[in-house]
């Protein structure tokens, strides 16, 4: 049932292009408009929404952090993202104009379920993004947009994450479409880009051998740091989470702009630092700033592992290891940038002799608070 792979995780990483394509299937019509009939919240209600709040845990929370950039950019509706376990304990401000999005692969995570129950009690509308048909979270929500990743068996979430991102982009674009934002042309262009994104994920998968080799060479390290900016920041957090879970290594993700506010003190000779570089096109200011960050940490001895777009030559002089990803629109980059980090963590776990599919102390779905 592992389909010839040693681990479910490897199989699930390989299934990502299909999972992404399946999650898009039937949701975009021939004219480039979104047809999310499943979102049974009336267009009138969606037009009145004045705040979006995303609640989730772990990897799903990271998908939510990325969704915030997309939702605020395409809809101009303020969006908060909160760990489900923290949400109801701070008495959040919610009403009928709040759209709460609960993201969960399993649909059974107790923290997320309690958060959405709290939100509904306050009158908010709740949309679930979920991978498991008929599970508790979608049953208790006003509407559900299913991710079509297929069953995810490995405890470490991979294909569910990519499909959660796709679902979040669809919701963001749909909200933009329903509300008729100034970004209509951009929205149509992104819908077109989404249609080719599964192919981009496939291309990343074809070039992973050097990443595996690199991971094996780092098996005796104790710490790996991850840096990113903009949507690359949650990608850094996700890369660090995968490494904690699978390799049992100290791994931390930082927003690269925070380096000088503390984390740079951690840099020492030969410390591996993975840097997710934004596209040099579009938000090029961020690109240039992160290139300076790479220079700074390298000058202090870091071993730089740079994930950058094909054709981005500015990073070359400062990259001890360079991992190329296809050119994508800025907001969609996490779909391709996360994949090398999954492969990296999986290979490190194997090299360290860890159980890949069932890491110690963890369960696939966390049904207690
Ligand atoms: O089933 P859920 O998406 O609600 O699970 C949330 C987290 O428990 C989950 O993403 C966890 O962090 C994964 N093991 C990460 O790989």
XYZ file of C-alpha atoms and ligand atoms in Angstrom:
385
model
C 0.000 0.000 0.000
C 3.058 2.270 0.111
C 3.087 1.985 -3.662
C 6.724 0.914 -3.886
C 8.007 3.655 -1.569
C 9.823 2.919 1.700
C 7.581 5.275 3.645
C 4.107 6.730 3.335
C 5.689 10.144 3.654
C 7.721 9.632 0.471
C 4.636 8.410 -1.346
C 2.639 11.395 -0.130
C 5.351 13.873 -1.140
C 5.342 12.311 -4.613
C 1.549 12.523 -4.825
C 1.550 16.291 -4.404
C 1.179 17.304 -8.060
C -1.928 15.121 -8.316
C -3.271 16.306 -4.961
C -2.907 19.916 -6.064
C -4.542 19.250 -9.444
C -7.406 17.314 -7.803
C -8.069 20.152 -5.377
C -8.432 22.573 -8.287
C -10.551 20.200 -10.367
C -14.030 21.447 -11.205
C -13.571 24.625 -9.225
C -12.500 26.900 -12.074
C -14.700 27.205 -15.155
C -13.617 27.757 -18.775
C -13.749 31.541 -18.402
C -11.363 31.596 -15.429
C -14.125 32.191 -12.880
C -14.318 30.263 -9.651
C -17.303 28.019 -9.082
C -17.145 27.142 -5.402
C -20.703 25.897 -5.026
C -19.703 24.062 -1.872
C -19.215 27.342 -0.070
C -22.841 27.503 0.918
C -22.518 30.874 2.580
C -24.693 33.305 0.598
C -22.857 35.799 -1.616
C -24.724 38.558 0.248
C -23.226 37.391 3.544
C -19.742 37.136 2.021
C -20.040 40.671 0.688
C -20.741 41.916 4.221
C -17.761 40.164 5.803
C -15.519 42.741 7.460
C -12.974 40.419 9.071
C -11.565 36.974 8.390
C -10.130 34.922 11.236
C -8.250 31.715 10.509
C -7.840 29.097 13.230
C -5.693 25.978 12.907
C -2.828 24.022 14.477
C 0.634 22.961 13.363
C 1.094 22.690 9.629
C -2.487 23.821 8.963
C -1.681 26.973 10.956
C 1.226 27.640 8.599
C -1.152 27.333 5.645
C -3.318 29.912 7.418
C -0.386 32.302 7.831
C 0.190 32.168 4.073
C -3.541 32.564 3.383
C -3.518 35.873 5.258
C -1.226 37.413 2.617
C -3.498 36.201 -0.183
C -6.778 37.174 1.478
C -5.664 40.656 2.447
C -4.073 41.286 -0.942
C -6.950 40.093 -3.111
C -9.877 41.159 -0.948
C -8.574 43.986 1.265
C -10.469 42.386 4.161
C -8.390 42.333 7.365
C -7.382 38.792 8.250
C -6.071 37.400 11.528
C -4.523 33.979 11.928
C -4.492 32.354 15.316
C -3.399 29.094 16.844
C -6.659 27.313 17.582
C -5.402 26.374 21.043
C -5.041 30.057 21.997
C -8.109 31.452 20.264
C -11.042 31.070 22.644
C -9.039 31.818 25.762
C -8.534 35.462 24.869
C -12.209 36.270 24.351
C -11.848 37.166 20.626
C -14.064 39.830 19.072
C -16.430 38.074 16.654
C -19.848 38.772 15.159
C -22.048 37.956 12.137
C -19.701 39.852 9.844
C -16.742 37.703 10.809
C -15.809 34.800 8.560
C -13.888 32.178 10.510
C -11.914 29.658 8.465
C -10.956 26.471 10.302
C -8.211 24.520 8.533
C -7.680 20.859 9.433
C -6.441 17.826 7.545
C -8.089 15.297 9.854
C -11.172 17.312 10.739
C -10.869 15.916 14.259
C -8.338 18.205 15.929
C -9.898 19.107 19.275
C -8.267 22.538 19.588
C -9.596 23.573 16.170
C -13.043 22.116 16.900
C -13.316 24.005 20.183
C -12.230 27.223 18.437
C -14.904 26.883 15.754
C -17.594 26.062 18.319
C -16.654 29.204 20.186
C -16.787 31.237 16.953
C -20.261 29.953 16.067
C -21.550 30.703 19.559
C -20.543 34.325 18.934
C -22.504 34.371 15.653
C -19.573 34.140 13.234
C -19.877 32.158 9.979
C -17.497 29.225 9.859
C -15.973 27.730 6.724
C -13.931 24.561 7.137
C -11.032 23.622 4.865
C -10.662 19.917 5.460
C -9.278 16.730 3.915
C -11.523 14.176 5.598
C -15.068 13.692 4.349
C -17.729 13.730 7.003
C -15.335 14.417 9.893
C -16.400 16.480 12.888
C -15.014 19.901 11.910
C -16.847 20.121 8.558
C -20.004 18.686 10.143
C -20.045 21.464 12.689
C -19.214 24.252 10.208
C -21.580 26.346 8.057
C -19.761 25.251 4.917
C -16.789 23.188 3.832
C -14.264 23.304 1.047
C -12.667 19.873 0.855
C -9.031 19.469 -0.079
C -8.671 16.468 -2.339
C -5.293 15.222 -1.157
C -6.542 11.665 -0.600
C -5.747 9.877 2.674
C -2.616 11.151 4.396
C -1.085 8.422 6.551
C 2.340 9.756 7.586
C 2.125 11.811 10.774
C 4.108 14.630 9.150
C 1.737 16.547 6.910
C 2.886 17.136 3.321
C 0.316 16.798 0.551
C -2.426 18.024 2.883
C -0.440 21.239 3.376
C -0.107 21.950 -0.340
C -3.798 21.325 -0.892
C -4.698 23.515 2.097
C -2.749 26.295 0.387
C -4.650 25.713 -2.860
C -7.968 25.786 -0.988
C -6.955 28.991 0.785
C -6.023 30.642 -2.513
C -9.372 29.550 -3.962
C -11.251 31.035 -1.002
C -9.256 34.274 -1.233
C -9.857 34.551 -4.983
C -13.516 33.634 -4.571
C -14.016 36.317 -1.926
C -12.320 38.753 -4.303
C -14.593 37.634 -7.142
C -17.795 37.879 -5.085
C -16.863 41.303 -3.780
C -15.531 42.590 -7.122
C -12.206 44.028 -6.021
C -9.887 46.261 -7.971
C -7.713 43.189 -8.545
C -10.053 41.508 -11.023
C -7.396 41.284 -13.759
C -4.782 39.995 -11.371
C -7.256 37.458 -10.013
C -7.903 36.122 -13.515
C -4.151 35.902 -14.129
C -3.581 34.021 -10.864
C -6.363 31.587 -11.682
C -4.477 30.846 -14.914
C -1.203 30.441 -12.997
C -2.871 28.052 -10.562
C -3.830 25.838 -13.461
C -0.149 25.196 -14.236
C 1.092 24.948 -10.662
C 0.833 21.147 -10.416
C 3.375 20.926 -13.237
C 5.718 23.244 -11.335
C 5.483 21.021 -8.236
C 6.265 18.022 -10.455
C 9.384 19.752 -11.782
C 10.612 20.431 -8.235
C 10.202 16.759 -7.370
C 12.351 15.772 -10.327
C 15.337 17.741 -9.005
C 15.472 16.566 -5.396
C 18.530 14.280 -5.447
C 21.014 17.030 -4.436
C 18.680 17.981 -1.563
C 18.737 14.392 -0.300
C 22.509 14.290 -0.579
C 22.800 17.556 1.340
C 20.460 16.288 4.067
C 22.555 13.156 4.554
C 25.690 15.287 4.947
C 24.053 17.211 7.800
C 22.920 14.187 9.812
C 25.251 14.924 12.736
C 24.241 18.576 13.139
C 22.222 19.686 16.183
C 20.603 22.841 14.869
C 19.224 24.123 11.572
C 17.747 27.594 11.162
C 15.229 28.661 8.514
C 14.713 32.203 7.253
C 12.092 33.721 4.988
C 10.164 36.896 4.329
C 6.590 37.617 3.261
C 4.994 34.252 2.330
C 8.452 32.699 2.651
C 8.327 33.279 6.408
C 5.571 30.699 7.084
C 7.417 28.392 4.667
C 10.469 28.750 6.947
C 8.284 27.906 9.954
C 6.958 24.839 8.150
C 10.468 23.702 7.199
C 11.498 23.975 10.844
C 8.419 22.095 12.068
C 9.079 19.221 9.653
C 12.642 18.961 10.896
C 11.618 18.951 14.569
C 9.012 16.266 14.034
C 11.059 13.994 11.830
C 14.733 14.539 12.605
C 14.268 15.509 16.292
C 16.647 18.396 15.680
C 16.556 21.887 17.064
C 15.063 23.808 14.173
C 13.699 27.336 14.194
C 12.124 29.543 11.564
C 12.557 33.307 11.629
C 11.382 36.245 9.590
C 14.654 37.320 7.989
C 14.035 40.944 8.929
C 14.146 39.917 12.602
C 17.720 38.612 12.367
C 19.294 41.797 13.628
C 16.802 41.946 16.506
C 18.271 38.856 18.131
C 18.536 35.606 16.150
C 21.740 36.631 14.376
C 23.520 35.990 17.695
C 22.889 32.283 17.077
C 24.992 32.218 13.912
C 28.250 30.361 14.351
C 30.725 28.595 12.171
C 29.193 25.995 9.855
C 25.644 26.393 11.231
C 23.249 25.341 8.444
C 20.765 28.106 7.616
C 18.073 27.527 5.012
C 16.896 30.724 3.329
C 13.722 30.949 1.261
C 14.286 33.749 -1.245
C 11.341 35.691 -2.679
C 11.146 36.238 -6.403
C 13.422 38.997 -7.762
C 10.436 40.124 -9.831
C 7.420 41.721 -8.157
C 8.440 42.561 -4.619
C 12.084 43.026 -5.549
C 12.810 45.156 -2.457
C 12.293 42.086 -0.321
C 14.501 40.049 -2.600
C 17.369 42.502 -2.260
C 16.975 42.657 1.494
C 17.109 38.912 1.861
C 20.207 38.729 -0.328
C 21.841 41.139 2.184
C 20.694 38.858 5.010
C 22.353 35.893 3.307
C 25.568 37.920 2.974
C 25.422 38.906 6.664
C 24.988 35.400 8.005
C 27.574 33.959 5.662
C 30.106 36.552 6.792
C 29.520 35.181 10.305
C 30.231 31.623 9.250
C 26.780 30.200 8.433
C 26.547 27.444 5.850
C 23.879 28.906 3.566
C 21.316 26.681 1.906
C 19.454 28.921 -0.493
C 16.107 28.182 -2.106
C 15.721 30.574 -5.026
C 13.885 30.919 -8.321
C 15.431 29.699 -11.538
C 17.272 32.599 -13.115
C 17.892 34.445 -9.841
C 21.633 35.047 -10.236
C 22.029 37.535 -7.365
C 22.069 34.752 -4.763
C 24.730 32.648 -6.470
C 27.846 34.203 -4.844
C 26.443 33.703 -1.334
C 24.906 30.247 -1.592
C 26.931 27.323 -0.261
C 24.121 25.138 -1.542
C 21.592 26.331 -4.081
C 18.183 24.738 -4.540
C 16.296 25.968 -7.597
C 12.515 26.291 -7.778
C 10.389 27.265 -10.793
C 9.310 30.839 -11.387
C 5.869 31.398 -9.832
C 3.812 34.445 -8.844
C 4.965 35.639 -5.403
C 1.865 34.547 -3.505
C 1.976 31.036 -4.976
C 5.673 30.435 -4.277
C 5.026 28.420 -1.069
C 3.566 25.626 -3.231
C 6.974 25.008 -4.773
C 9.295 26.285 -2.005
C 7.950 23.919 0.669
C 8.629 20.735 -1.285
C 12.463 20.728 -0.906
C 12.010 21.295 2.830
C 9.789 18.213 3.116
C 12.322 16.109 1.215
C 15.152 17.549 3.335
C 13.436 16.641 6.631
C 12.419 13.182 5.449
C 15.948 12.348 4.314
C 17.515 13.691 7.514
C 15.158 11.550 9.572
C 16.161 8.489 7.577
C 19.859 9.318 7.887
C 19.469 9.672 11.650
C 17.705 6.315 11.854
C 14.357 7.775 12.917
C 10.953 6.317 12.223
C 9.702 8.508 9.360
C 5.984 7.775 9.306
C 5.483 7.542 13.059
C 7.766 10.049 14.812
C 8.131 9.549 18.558
C 5.530 11.118 20.871
C 3.223 12.190 18.013
C -0.215 11.115 16.776
C -1.741 11.733 13.347
C -4.782 13.422 14.753
C -4.747 15.152 18.097
C -8.192 14.596 19.562
C -7.444 15.936 23.019
C -6.927 19.556 24.037
O -5.465 17.327 11.263
P -5.028 18.740 11.447
O -4.660 19.406 10.180
O -6.012 19.571 12.239
O -3.696 18.643 12.320
C -3.051 19.788 12.788
C -1.687 19.450 13.316
O -1.764 18.558 14.384
C -0.785 18.857 12.224
O -0.662 19.708 11.124
C 0.624 18.562 12.773
O 1.276 19.762 13.092
C 1.406 17.739 11.753
N 1.952 16.574 12.395
C 2.511 18.520 11.100
O 3.274 17.769 10.224
